[in-house]
Coordinates of C-alpha atoms in Angstrom, one line a residue:
Chain D
M1 CA 5.3 -44.6 10.8
S2 CA 7.2 -44.0 13.7
G3 CA 7.6 -40.9 15.6
L4 CA 10.8 -39.3 14.5
Q5 CA 9.7 -40.5 10.8
V6 CA 6.5 -37.8 10.9
F7 CA 8.6 -35.3 12.1
L8 CA 11.3 -35.4 9.9
E9 CA 8.6 -35.6 6.9
Y10 CA 6.7 -32.6 7.7
T11 CA 10.0 -30.7 8.7
L12 CA 11.7 -31.5 5.3
A13 CA 8.0 -31.1 3.7
G14 CA 7.8 -27.3 5.9
I15 CA 11.3 -26.3 4.7
A16 CA 10.6 -26.9 1.2
T17 CA 7.6 -24.4 1.4
G18 CA 9.7 -21.9 3.2
G19 CA 11.8 -21.6 0.4
V20 CA 9.0 -19.8 -1.2
Y21 CA 8.4 -17.5 1.6
T22 CA 12.2 -17.0 1.7
L23 CA 12.1 -16.0 -2.4
V24 CA 8.9 -13.5 -1.7
G25 CA 10.4 -11.9 1.7
L26 CA 13.8 -11.8 -0.4
G27 CA 11.9 -9.4 -3.0
F28 CA 9.9 -7.7 0.2
V29 CA 13.0 -6.9 1.9
L30 CA 15.1 -5.5 -1.7
V31 CA 12.4 -3.0 -2.1
F32 CA 12.6 -2.2 1.2
K33 CA 16.3 -1.4 2.0
A34 CA 16.2 0.1 -1.5
S35 CA 13.6 2.7 -1.0
G36 CA 12.3 2.5 2.6
V37 CA 8.7 0.8 0.7
F38 CA 6.5 -1.4 2.6
N39 CA 5.2 -3.2 -0.3
F40 CA 2.1 -5.0 0.4
A41 CA 1.6 -5.7 -3.1
M42 CA 4.3 -8.0 -3.5
G43 CA 2.2 -10.8 -3.0
D44 CA 0.2 -9.7 -5.5
M45 CA 2.4 -8.9 -8.0
M46 CA 3.4 -12.6 -7.5
M47 CA 0.1 -13.4 -8.3
A48 CA 0.2 -11.6 -11.3
G49 CA 3.5 -13.2 -12.7
A50 CA 2.0 -16.4 -12.3
Y51 CA -1.2 -15.4 -14.1
T52 CA 1.0 -14.5 -16.9
F53 CA 2.9 -17.6 -17.1
Y54 CA -0.4 -19.8 -16.6
L55 CA -1.5 -18.0 -20.0
C56 CA 1.4 -18.4 -21.9
A57 CA 2.4 -22.1 -20.9
V58 CA -1.6 -23.4 -21.2
V59 CA -3.7 -21.0 -23.0
F60 CA -1.0 -20.3 -25.7
D61 CA 0.7 -23.9 -25.2
L62 CA 4.2 -22.3 -25.2
H63 CA 7.4 -24.4 -23.5
W64 CA 7.6 -23.7 -20.1
A65 CA 11.5 -22.0 -20.4
V66 CA 9.6 -19.6 -22.8
A67 CA 6.3 -18.9 -20.5
L68 CA 8.5 -18.5 -17.6
L69 CA 10.9 -16.1 -19.4
I70 CA 7.2 -14.0 -21.0
A71 CA 5.9 -13.6 -17.6
V72 CA 9.5 -12.3 -15.7
V73 CA 9.8 -9.7 -18.6
F74 CA 6.1 -9.1 -18.1
S75 CA 6.2 -8.7 -14.3
C76 CA 9.3 -6.6 -14.8
A77 CA 7.3 -4.0 -17.0
L78 CA 4.1 -3.8 -14.6
A79 CA 6.2 -3.1 -11.5
W80 CA 8.5 -0.5 -13.9
L81 CA 4.6 0.9 -14.5
I82 CA 4.1 0.6 -10.6
E83 CA 7.0 2.5 -9.8
R84 CA 6.7 5.1 -12.4
T85 CA 2.9 5.7 -12.0
V86 CA 2.4 5.2 -8.1
L87 CA 5.7 5.3 -5.9
R88 CA 7.5 7.5 -7.4
R89 CA 5.0 10.4 -7.5
M90 CA 4.6 9.5 -3.7
M91 CA 7.9 10.3 -2.6
G92 CA 8.2 12.2 0.5
Q93 CA 4.8 11.8 1.2
P94 CA 3.9 10.2 4.7
V95 CA 5.3 6.5 5.0
I96 CA 1.5 5.8 5.9
A97 CA 0.2 7.4 2.9
V98 CA 3.0 5.3 0.9
V99 CA 1.9 1.9 2.6
M100 CA -1.8 2.3 1.5
A101 CA -1.0 2.8 -2.1
T102 CA 0.9 -0.3 -2.3
F103 CA -1.8 -2.0 -0.2
G104 CA -4.3 -0.7 -2.8
I105 CA -2.2 -1.9 -6.1
G106 CA -2.2 -5.2 -4.4
F107 CA -6.1 -5.1 -4.3
V108 CA -6.4 -3.8 -7.9
L109 CA -4.0 -6.4 -9.1
R110 CA -6.6 -9.1 -7.4
G111 CA -9.3 -7.4 -8.8
I112 CA -8.2 -7.6 -12.3
A113 CA -7.1 -11.1 -12.2
A114 CA -10.4 -12.2 -10.7
I115 CA -12.0 -10.4 -13.4
A116 CA -10.3 -11.6 -16.0
F117 CA -9.9 -15.4 -15.0
G118 CA -12.7 -15.7 -12.4
S119 CA -12.1 -17.1 -9.4
E120 CA -11.5 -20.7 -10.5
A121 CA -8.6 -22.8 -9.2
Y122 CA -6.3 -23.6 -12.3
Q123 CA -3.7 -26.2 -12.6
L124 CA -0.4 -25.5 -14.0
P125 CA 1.4 -27.4 -16.5
A126 CA 3.8 -30.1 -14.7
L127 CA 6.5 -27.9 -14.6
L128 CA 8.0 -29.9 -11.4
P129 CA 7.7 -33.6 -12.2
R130 CA 5.6 -35.2 -9.1
A131 CA 7.3 -38.2 -8.4
P132 CA 8.0 -38.2 -4.9
F133 CA 11.5 -38.5 -3.5
F134 CA 12.9 -40.9 -0.9
I135 CA 15.7 -40.7 2.0
G136 CA 16.0 -43.7 3.3
D137 CA 12.3 -44.3 4.3
I138 CA 11.1 -41.2 4.3
M139 CA 8.5 -39.7 1.4
L140 CA 9.0 -36.3 0.0
P141 CA 6.6 -34.6 -2.2
G142 CA 8.8 -34.2 -5.9
K143 CA 7.2 -30.6 -6.4
S144 CA 8.5 -29.2 -3.3
V145 CA 11.8 -30.6 -3.3
R146 CA 12.3 -29.9 -6.7
G147 CA 10.6 -26.1 -6.3
F148 CA 13.1 -25.9 -2.8
V149 CA 16.0 -26.8 -5.0
L150 CA 15.2 -24.0 -7.8
T151 CA 14.6 -21.0 -4.9
T152 CA 17.7 -22.4 -3.2
G153 CA 19.4 -21.7 -6.7
L154 CA 18.1 -18.2 -7.1
C155 CA 18.6 -17.2 -3.4
G156 CA 21.8 -17.9 -4.1
A157 CA 22.5 -16.3 -7.6
I158 CA 20.7 -13.0 -6.1
I159 CA 22.8 -12.8 -3.1
L160 CA 25.9 -13.0 -5.8
F161 CA 24.3 -10.5 -7.4
L162 CA 24.1 -7.9 -4.3
R163 CA 27.5 -9.0 -3.6
Y164 CA 29.7 -8.6 -6.7
S165 CA 27.5 -7.0 -9.4
R166 CA 27.7 -2.9 -10.4
A167 CA 24.1 -2.8 -9.9
G168 CA 23.9 -4.9 -6.9
I169 CA 26.4 -2.7 -5.2
A170 CA 24.6 0.2 -6.0
L171 CA 21.8 -0.7 -4.7
R172 CA 23.6 -1.7 -1.3
A173 CA 24.8 2.0 -1.1
T174 CA 21.7 3.5 -1.8
A175 CA 20.2 1.2 1.2
A176 CA 23.1 2.1 3.1
D177 CA 22.6 6.1 2.8
Q178 CA 20.5 7.9 0.0
I179 CA 22.2 11.0 0.0
T180 CA 25.9 10.1 -0.2
A181 CA 24.8 7.3 -3.0
Y182 CA 23.7 10.0 -4.9
A183 CA 25.9 12.3 -4.2
M184 CA 28.6 9.6 -5.6
G185 CA 26.7 9.8 -8.8
I186 CA 24.5 6.5 -8.6
N187 CA 21.1 7.0 -10.1
V188 CA 19.0 6.9 -7.3
R189 CA 16.0 6.8 -9.0
R190 CA 17.4 3.8 -11.3
V191 CA 18.0 1.6 -8.8
F192 CA 14.4 2.4 -6.9
A193 CA 13.2 0.8 -10.4
L194 CA 15.6 -1.8 -10.7
T195 CA 14.4 -3.4 -7.2
W196 CA 11.2 -3.1 -8.2
M197 CA 11.7 -4.7 -11.2
A198 CA 13.9 -7.6 -9.3
A199 CA 11.3 -7.8 -6.8
A200 CA 8.7 -8.5 -9.2
A201 CA 11.0 -10.9 -11.1
I202 CA 11.6 -13.1 -8.0
G203 CA 8.1 -13.1 -7.3
T204 CA 7.0 -14.3 -10.4
V205 CA 9.2 -17.6 -9.9
A206 CA 8.1 -17.7 -6.6
G207 CA 4.7 -17.3 -7.8
V208 CA 4.8 -19.8 -10.4
I209 CA 6.5 -22.6 -7.7
A210 CA 4.0 -21.9 -4.8
A211 CA 1.1 -22.1 -7.7
S212 CA 2.2 -25.5 -9.4
V213 CA 2.9 -26.8 -6.1
T214 CA -0.5 -26.0 -5.1
S215 CA -3.0 -24.0 -7.6
L216 CA -3.6 -20.9 -9.2
T217 CA -6.2 -18.4 -7.9
P218 CA -6.5 -14.7 -7.3
D219 CA -5.8 -15.6 -3.7
L220 CA -2.4 -16.8 -4.5
G221 CA -0.9 -13.3 -3.2
T222 CA -2.1 -13.7 0.2
I223 CA 1.2 -15.8 0.4
G224 CA 2.6 -12.3 0.3
L225 CA 0.8 -11.5 3.5
N226 CA 1.9 -14.6 5.2
V227 CA 5.7 -13.5 4.4
L228 CA 5.3 -10.2 6.5
G229 CA 5.7 -12.6 9.1
V230 CA 9.0 -14.1 7.9
V231 CA 10.3 -10.5 7.0
I232 CA 9.3 -9.3 10.7
L233 CA 11.1 -12.3 11.9
G234 CA 14.2 -12.2 10.1
G235 CA 14.5 -7.9 10.6
L236 CA 13.4 -5.7 7.9
N237 CA 16.4 -5.3 6.4
S238 CA 18.1 -8.2 6.7
V239 CA 18.8 -10.6 3.9
G240 CA 20.3 -13.4 5.8
G241 CA 17.7 -12.9 8.0
V242 CA 14.9 -13.8 5.7
I243 CA 16.5 -16.7 4.6
V244 CA 16.6 -18.0 7.9
A245 CA 12.9 -16.5 8.8
G246 CA 11.3 -17.9 5.7
L247 CA 12.5 -21.2 6.2
F248 CA 12.0 -21.4 9.9
I249 CA 8.3 -20.1 9.4
G250 CA 7.5 -23.1 6.4
W251 CA 9.2 -25.5 9.3
L252 CA 6.5 -23.9 11.8
E253 CA 3.4 -24.0 9.6
A254 CA 4.1 -27.9 8.7
M255 CA 4.7 -28.5 13.1
T256 CA 1.3 -27.1 13.5
A257 CA -0.2 -28.8 10.5
A258 CA 1.1 -32.2 12.2
Y259 CA 0.6 -31.4 15.5
L260 CA -2.3 -29.6 16.6
P261 CA -6.1 -29.7 15.7
G262 CA -8.0 -27.7 12.9
D263 CA -6.5 -25.2 10.9
I264 CA -4.3 -23.3 13.0
R265 CA -1.5 -23.5 10.2
E266 CA -3.2 -20.6 8.2
I267 CA -2.4 -18.2 11.0
T268 CA 0.8 -19.7 12.2
P269 CA 2.9 -16.7 10.3
Y270 CA 0.4 -14.6 11.8
I271 CA 1.1 -15.4 15.8
A272 CA 4.7 -16.0 14.8
V273 CA 4.7 -12.3 14.1
L274 CA 2.9 -11.2 17.2
A275 CA 5.2 -13.0 19.4
M276 CA 7.9 -11.4 17.6
L277 CA 6.7 -8.3 17.8
M278 CA 6.4 -8.2 21.8
I279 CA 9.9 -10.2 22.4
R280 CA 11.9 -8.5 19.6
P281 CA 10.4 -6.1 17.2
Y282 CA 13.3 -5.6 15.3
G283 CA 13.8 -9.1 14.0
L284 CA 16.7 -11.8 14.6
F285 CA 18.9 -10.3 12.5
G286 CA 17.7 -7.0 11.6
T287 CA 18.7 -3.5 13.2
R288 CA 17.6 -1.2 15.1
P289 CA 17.2 2.3 13.5
V290 CA 19.0 5.1 14.9
E291 CA 17.5 7.9 14.7
R292 CA 19.0 11.9 14.4
I293 CA 16.7 14.2 15.8
Chain Q
M1 CA -16.1 32.5 15.5
R2 CA -18.6 33.1 12.6
A3 CA -17.6 30.3 11.0
T4 CA -18.0 28.2 14.0
R5 CA -21.6 29.6 14.3
H6 CA -22.5 28.8 10.9
R7 CA -20.7 25.5 10.7
R8 CA -23.3 24.2 14.1
A9 CA -25.9 25.7 12.7
L10 CA -25.3 23.3 9.4
A11 CA -24.8 20.6 11.5
A12 CA -27.8 21.2 13.6
V13 CA -29.7 21.2 10.2
L14 CA -28.0 18.4 8.8
A15 CA -28.7 16.3 11.7
L16 CA -32.4 17.3 11.8
L17 CA -32.8 16.6 7.8
A18 CA -31.2 13.1 8.5
L19 CA -34.1 12.3 11.8
L20 CA -36.4 13.9 9.2
L21 CA -35.1 11.8 6.6
P22 CA -37.6 8.6 7.1
L23 CA -40.7 10.4 7.3
Y24 CA -40.5 11.1 3.4
A25 CA -38.1 8.9 2.0
P26 CA -38.7 5.7 0.1
T27 CA -37.7 2.2 1.6
Q28 CA -34.7 1.6 -0.2
W29 CA -32.8 5.0 0.2
I30 CA -33.9 4.3 4.5
Y31 CA -31.9 1.1 4.1
L32 CA -28.7 2.6 2.2
C33 CA -29.0 5.7 5.1
S34 CA -29.1 3.0 7.6
L35 CA -26.4 1.4 6.0
L36 CA -24.4 5.0 5.6
A37 CA -24.9 5.5 9.2
I38 CA -23.3 2.3 10.5
N39 CA -20.5 3.6 7.7
V40 CA -20.3 6.6 9.3
I41 CA -19.3 5.7 12.8
S42 CA -16.6 2.9 11.6
T43 CA -15.1 5.5 9.0
V44 CA -15.0 7.9 11.9
G45 CA -13.3 5.4 14.0
L46 CA -10.8 5.1 11.4
N47 CA -10.5 8.6 10.8
I48 CA -9.7 8.8 14.2
V49 CA -6.7 6.1 14.4
T50 CA -5.3 7.3 10.7
G51 CA -6.7 10.3 9.7
Y52 CA -6.1 12.3 13.4
T53 CA -3.0 10.2 15.0
G54 CA -1.2 8.9 12.1
L55 CA -1.4 5.0 12.3
L56 CA -2.5 3.0 10.2
S57 CA -4.4 -0.3 10.7
L58 CA -5.4 -2.7 8.5
G59 CA -7.3 -4.9 11.0
H60 CA -10.7 -2.5 11.3
G61 CA -12.8 -5.1 9.3
A62 CA -12.0 -7.5 12.0
F63 CA -12.6 -5.2 15.0
M64 CA -16.2 -4.4 13.6
G65 CA -16.3 -8.5 13.8
V66 CA -15.4 -8.1 17.6
G67 CA -17.9 -6.0 18.2
A68 CA -20.7 -7.3 16.0
Y69 CA -20.2 -11.2 17.6
A70 CA -19.7 -9.7 20.9
T71 CA -23.1 -7.9 20.8
G72 CA -24.9 -10.7 19.2
Y73 CA -23.0 -12.9 22.0
F74 CA -24.7 -10.8 25.0
A75 CA -27.9 -10.4 23.4
I76 CA -28.3 -14.1 22.9
R77 CA -26.6 -15.6 25.6
L78 CA -26.6 -13.1 28.1
G79 CA -30.3 -11.8 27.6
L80 CA -28.8 -8.2 27.2
P81 CA -31.0 -5.4 25.8
F82 CA -29.4 -3.7 22.4
Y83 CA -28.6 -0.5 25.2
L84 CA -26.3 -2.4 26.6
A85 CA -25.3 -4.9 23.8
I86 CA -23.8 -2.8 21.4
P87 CA -21.9 -0.9 23.7
L88 CA -20.6 -3.5 25.8
G89 CA -20.0 -5.0 22.0
G90 CA -17.7 -1.8 21.5
V91 CA -15.8 -2.0 24.6
V92 CA -14.6 -5.9 24.1
A93 CA -13.5 -4.4 20.4
A94 CA -11.9 -1.7 22.3
V95 CA -10.1 -4.3 24.8
L96 CA -9.1 -6.6 22.0
G97 CA -7.7 -3.6 20.0
L98 CA -5.2 -2.7 22.7
A99 CA -4.0 -6.5 23.4
F100 CA -3.1 -6.5 19.8
G101 CA -1.5 -2.9 19.4
L102 CA 0.1 -2.8 22.8
P103 CA 3.2 -4.6 21.5
S104 CA 3.5 -2.6 18.1
L105 CA 2.9 0.6 19.3
R106 CA 5.5 0.9 22.1
I107 CA 7.9 1.3 19.3
R108 CA 8.2 3.1 16.4
G109 CA 7.5 2.6 12.6
L110 CA 4.8 0.6 10.8
Y111 CA 4.9 -2.0 12.8
L112 CA 1.0 -1.3 13.9
V113 CA 0.4 -2.2 10.2
I114 CA 1.5 -5.6 10.6
A115 CA 0.1 -5.9 14.1
T116 CA -3.2 -5.2 12.7
L117 CA -3.0 -7.5 9.7
S118 CA -2.2 -10.0 11.9
A119 CA -5.3 -9.5 13.9
Q120 CA -7.4 -9.4 11.0
F121 CA -6.4 -12.5 9.6
I122 CA -6.3 -14.2 13.8
L123 CA -9.5 -12.7 14.2
N124 CA -11.1 -14.0 11.5
W125 CA -10.1 -17.7 11.9
V126 CA -11.4 -17.1 15.5
F127 CA -15.0 -16.1 14.3
N128 CA -14.7 -19.0 11.8
N129 CA -13.4 -21.6 14.6
W130 CA -14.3 -20.8 18.1
T131 CA -17.7 -22.5 17.5
E132 CA -19.3 -22.5 20.5
V133 CA -19.4 -18.5 21.0
T134 CA -19.5 -17.6 17.4
G135 CA -22.1 -20.2 15.7
G136 CA -18.8 -21.2 13.1
L137 CA -20.4 -20.6 9.6
N138 CA -23.3 -20.6 10.3
G139 CA -22.6 -17.6 12.6
L140 CA -25.0 -16.0 15.0
S141 CA -28.9 -14.7 14.0
L142 CA -30.3 -12.2 16.5
Q143 CA -34.0 -11.0 17.4
P144 CA -34.8 -7.6 16.2
A145 CA -33.7 -5.1 18.9
A146 CA -36.7 -4.0 21.5
A147 CA -36.8 -2.0 24.0
F148 CA -39.1 -0.4 26.8
G149 CA -42.4 -2.0 24.5
V150 CA -40.8 -0.5 20.8
V151 CA -39.4 -3.7 18.8
F152 CA -37.1 -1.9 16.1
D153 CA -37.9 -4.4 13.3
S154 CA -39.3 -1.8 10.4
D155 CA -36.8 0.2 7.9
A156 CA -37.7 3.7 9.3
R157 CA -37.0 2.2 13.4
L158 CA -33.9 0.4 12.4
Y159 CA -32.8 3.6 10.9
F160 CA -33.2 5.8 13.9
L161 CA -31.4 3.5 15.5
C162 CA -28.4 3.4 13.8
A163 CA -28.4 7.5 13.0
V164 CA -28.7 8.5 16.6
P165 CA -25.5 7.1 17.7
A166 CA -23.7 7.8 14.1
I167 CA -25.0 11.7 15.0
G168 CA -24.1 11.2 18.8
L169 CA -20.6 9.5 17.9
S170 CA -19.7 12.3 15.2
L171 CA -20.4 14.9 17.1
F172 CA -17.9 13.8 20.0
A173 CA -15.3 12.8 17.8
A174 CA -15.6 16.6 15.9
N175 CA -15.5 17.8 19.7
L176 CA -12.6 15.4 20.7
F177 CA -10.1 17.4 18.5
R178 CA -10.8 20.7 20.3
T179 CA -9.4 19.1 23.9
R180 CA -6.0 18.5 25.0
V181 CA -6.6 14.7 24.3
G182 CA -7.6 15.0 20.7
R183 CA -4.3 17.6 20.2
A184 CA -2.2 15.4 21.4
F185 CA -3.2 12.7 18.7
I186 CA -2.8 15.3 16.4
A187 CA 0.6 16.6 17.8
I188 CA 1.7 12.7 17.3
R189 CA 0.8 12.6 13.6
E190 CA 2.5 16.0 12.5
R191 CA 5.7 14.8 14.4
D192 CA 6.0 12.8 17.2
R193 CA 9.5 13.3 18.5
T194 CA 7.9 17.2 19.2
A195 CA 5.3 16.0 21.0
E196 CA 7.2 13.8 23.1
V197 CA 9.5 16.6 23.9
L198 CA 6.3 18.3 24.6
G199 CA 5.4 15.4 27.5
I200 CA 2.5 13.8 25.4
S201 CA 2.8 10.4 26.5
L202 CA 3.5 8.7 23.3
V203 CA 2.5 5.3 24.2
R204 CA -0.1 6.0 26.0
Y205 CA -2.0 8.2 23.2
K206 CA -1.5 6.1 20.9
L207 CA -3.2 3.5 22.7
A208 CA -5.8 5.6 23.3
A209 CA -6.1 6.7 19.6
F210 CA -6.3 2.9 18.8
A211 CA -8.8 2.2 21.4
L212 CA -11.3 4.4 20.5
G213 CA -10.7 3.8 16.9
S214 CA -11.6 0.0 17.7
F215 CA -14.2 1.4 20.3
Y216 CA -16.1 2.9 17.3
A217 CA -15.5 0.0 14.9
G218 CA -17.2 -2.2 17.6
I219 CA -20.1 0.0 17.5
A220 CA -20.5 0.0 14.3
G221 CA -20.0 -4.0 14.4
G222 CA -23.1 -4.4 17.0
L223 CA -25.3 -2.2 14.9
M224 CA -24.5 -4.4 12.2
A225 CA -25.4 -7.3 14.2
Y226 CA -29.1 -5.5 14.4
F227 CA -29.3 -4.0 11.4
F228 CA -28.6 -7.3 9.0
R229 CA -29.9 -9.5 12.4
I230 CA -27.0 -12.3 11.4
V231 CA -23.3 -12.0 12.0
T232 CA -21.2 -14.4 10.0
P233 CA -17.4 -14.8 9.3
G234 CA -17.8 -13.6 5.7
Q235 CA -18.9 -10.2 6.5
Y236 CA -15.7 -9.1 8.7
Q237 CA -12.9 -9.9 6.3
L238 CA -9.5 -8.1 4.8
D239 CA -11.7 -6.6 1.9
V240 CA -14.3 -4.4 4.9
S241 CA -11.0 -3.3 6.3
V242 CA -10.0 -2.1 3.0
F243 CA -13.5 -0.6 2.5
F244 CA -13.1 2.2 5.3
L245 CA -9.4 2.9 4.7
A246 CA -10.7 4.1 1.3
A247 CA -13.8 5.4 2.8
V248 CA -11.2 7.6 5.0
V249 CA -9.1 8.6 2.2
V250 CA -11.4 9.6 -0.4
G251 CA -13.2 11.3 2.0
G252 CA -10.5 13.1 3.6
M253 CA -7.7 12.4 6.7
G254 CA -8.3 14.3 9.8
S255 CA -11.7 15.4 8.8
I256 CA -14.9 14.4 10.5
A257 CA -17.3 15.7 7.6
G258 CA -14.5 13.9 5.5
S259 CA -15.6 11.1 6.7
L260 CA -19.4 11.8 6.5
L261 CA -18.5 12.4 2.9
G262 CA -15.9 9.5 2.5
A263 CA -18.8 7.0 3.7
A264 CA -21.6 8.4 1.9
F265 CA -19.4 7.8 -1.1
M266 CA -18.0 4.4 -0.5
T267 CA -21.6 3.3 0.6
L268 CA -22.9 4.5 -2.6
L269 CA -20.1 3.3 -4.9
P270 CA -21.0 -0.3 -4.9
E271 CA -25.1 0.4 -5.8
V272 CA -23.7 2.7 -8.8
L273 CA -21.0 -0.2 -9.9
R274 CA -24.4 -2.7 -9.7
L275 CA -26.4 -0.5 -12.0
L276 CA -23.3 0.1 -14.6
L277 CA -22.9 -3.7 -14.5
D278 CA -26.7 -4.1 -15.3
V279 CA -26.4 -1.8 -18.0
V280 CA -23.5 -2.9 -19.5
G281 CA -24.8 -6.7 -19.2
Q282 CA -27.3 -5.7 -21.7
F283 CA -24.7 -5.5 -24.3
F284 CA -22.1 -7.8 -23.4
A285 CA -22.5 -11.4 -22.3
L286 CA -21.1 -10.9 -18.4
R287 CA -21.4 -12.9 -15.4
A288 CA -22.3 -10.2 -13.7
A289 CA -22.5 -12.0 -10.2
L290 CA -19.2 -13.0 -10.8
I291 CA -17.6 -9.6 -11.7
L292 CA -19.5 -7.3 -9.2
V293 CA -17.2 -8.5 -6.2
P294 CA -13.4 -8.0 -7.6
L295 CA -14.7 -5.0 -9.6
R296 CA -15.3 -3.5 -5.9
E297 CA -11.8 -4.7 -5.0
T298 CA -10.4 -3.0 -7.8
V299 CA -12.0 0.1 -7.9
F300 CA -11.5 0.6 -4.0
G301 CA -7.5 0.0 -4.9
L302 CA -7.9 2.5 -7.5
L303 CA -9.6 4.8 -5.6
L304 CA -7.3 4.9 -2.4
I305 CA -4.3 5.0 -5.2
L306 CA -5.7 8.0 -7.0
F307 CA -7.0 10.6 -4.0
L308 CA -3.5 9.7 -2.2
I309 CA -1.6 10.6 -5.4
Y310 CA -3.8 13.7 -6.5
E311 CA -6.0 14.6 -3.5
P312 CA -4.4 13.3 -0.2
R313 CA -6.7 15.6 1.7
G314 CA -9.6 13.8 0.1
L315 CA -13.3 15.0 -1.3
I316 CA -13.7 17.4 1.8
R317 CA -10.8 19.4 0.4
L318 CA -12.4 19.7 -3.0
L319 CA -15.4 20.6 -2.1
R320 CA -14.0 23.6 0.1
R321 CA -11.7 24.6 -2.5
V322 CA -15.4 24.7 -5.3
L323 CA -16.8 26.6 -1.9
D324 CA -13.7 29.1 -1.7
R325 CA -13.7 29.9 -5.6
R326 CA -17.2 31.6 -4.6
G327 CA -15.6 32.9 -1.5
A328 CA -18.5 31.6 1.0
A329 CA -16.3 29.9 3.2
P330 CA -12.6 31.3 4.8
P331 CA -10.0 29.3 4.0
P332 CA -9.5 26.3 6.4
P333 CA -6.6 25.5 8.4
L334 CA -3.7 23.6 6.5
I335 CA -2.9 20.8 8.3
A336 CA 1.0 20.3 7.6
S337 CA 1.9 16.9 7.3
L338 CA -1.0 15.5 4.9
S339 CA 0.3 18.0 2.0
S340 CA 4.0 18.8 3.1
K341 CA 6.7 17.1 1.7
Q342 CA 8.1 15.3 4.9
T343 CA 11.0 12.8 5.4
R344 CA 10.9 9.5 6.4

């Protein structure tokens, strides 16, 4: 194989992985934009959704579409519960306390999953056909490509939802100015609950895709922590930035896997974050917060 | 003044009791108390960063690892005695902490959380892969600490090795918050803009707090290296950072006495969980060995959430409230930001 071909193959595979990052990053940014909460449990919510899918599709042998639907509904309910019992009670507390709480939630979810399912890796049913794709001579893993098509569609749907639906507009209004939104009759609490549920739904789909590309373990949630890099790179409050950054980090990971020795791939996103914090802390597309004193 | 004198007397009695303990306690207790002493150092360190200065670090476990590996390296490769190797390990941890903290501490916001989380993963990767220094997966094996003809190989001796720095560093931290520097940390936590206007250099003091916290972590890691006599990458992963975060929150953010309580609580908790699993395991067919680790994670997470919601100032506050009801002690001064409503 020629050098160019290797490069292209890894590039496309990386961008396909980046699709999952983009999705999870979107879930993260939605919550951050609306309520200002850094949701460290995002990855673990995604893992919880993937386990529900596994339970429905494999243990109860349901059709994959039904299983996915049940998983989405379940994780929405879980997110609602989390928002209601933890986050809402912590409104007005210092930011670091809220962050610690979301971190705690993540640990609880992961612990419960590991108690219930053990730490073995499960294989999800062949939701996405394995047959590889060929573009000219370049071979692409079939699961990743189909996963990428799915994530692209979903990202598009989310953007349209944010732009045109009533709930999406309410969400953006809340993100822009909470108090004014409240004064204009937007039910801010409901918006918070909605964003958490939306994030959980997106996370579930991302989780199922990620788990069917590799395998399902309680550690699936660490992808959520990788995604922090994506979010920082794109800018914490930028939907467009997250899409670009997600694909970029996926590509960067594939490149380190291809050209650098060892498994530096594992820590690529974190190195990218630290570099980014040094150069442009508010991200490529994020806005520097303006503060009134 | 009376209150201060009482507290000093109490601290002196506690310190004396702590030092006399190994003469009378059974071995298993001494083992746990040594571990507790190490955990106290690390908890106090994280409390300086998170509880007193209001900066959240998720890389505390990794900085302990840096201390442990550096101590091991100095002891094995350079043949330094423990009383040099451990402090040097602390210094290395502090320097690395600064390197990771510098970019994010220049800017306001939660960026330190992400930088320290990145540090946790990157350092762990380094522990695994920089084989020449860290020994890779096999880790480092240390000889028992020895100096002036005394070999710290028995449980009681190891206990002294850990307890003396634990007492010293706790007292240092407690007194730090009477000084200009310590007050500046608290001012930054309370309202950083105001602190800045008052002439406190935010960057300098945040860096100082973070370096000091990492130094404590490094010392705790160095002691741990001598305590277990082995340093492996698995010992210093993210769950360790969460363990100490839980210890700080459960004990009481912004309280050294709280750190003692929190460390004690968190040190005993795994033992209690193990006992509980043994009891429950007699009735149900549980794979106790497999469940213990995730059960610990779940309980740590739950404790973190429950204390943050119901008692953000931790066990020490609960304890004081009980004592107040009896009219024994005057109410402690309130720390505003940890309890009051504050907007972002």
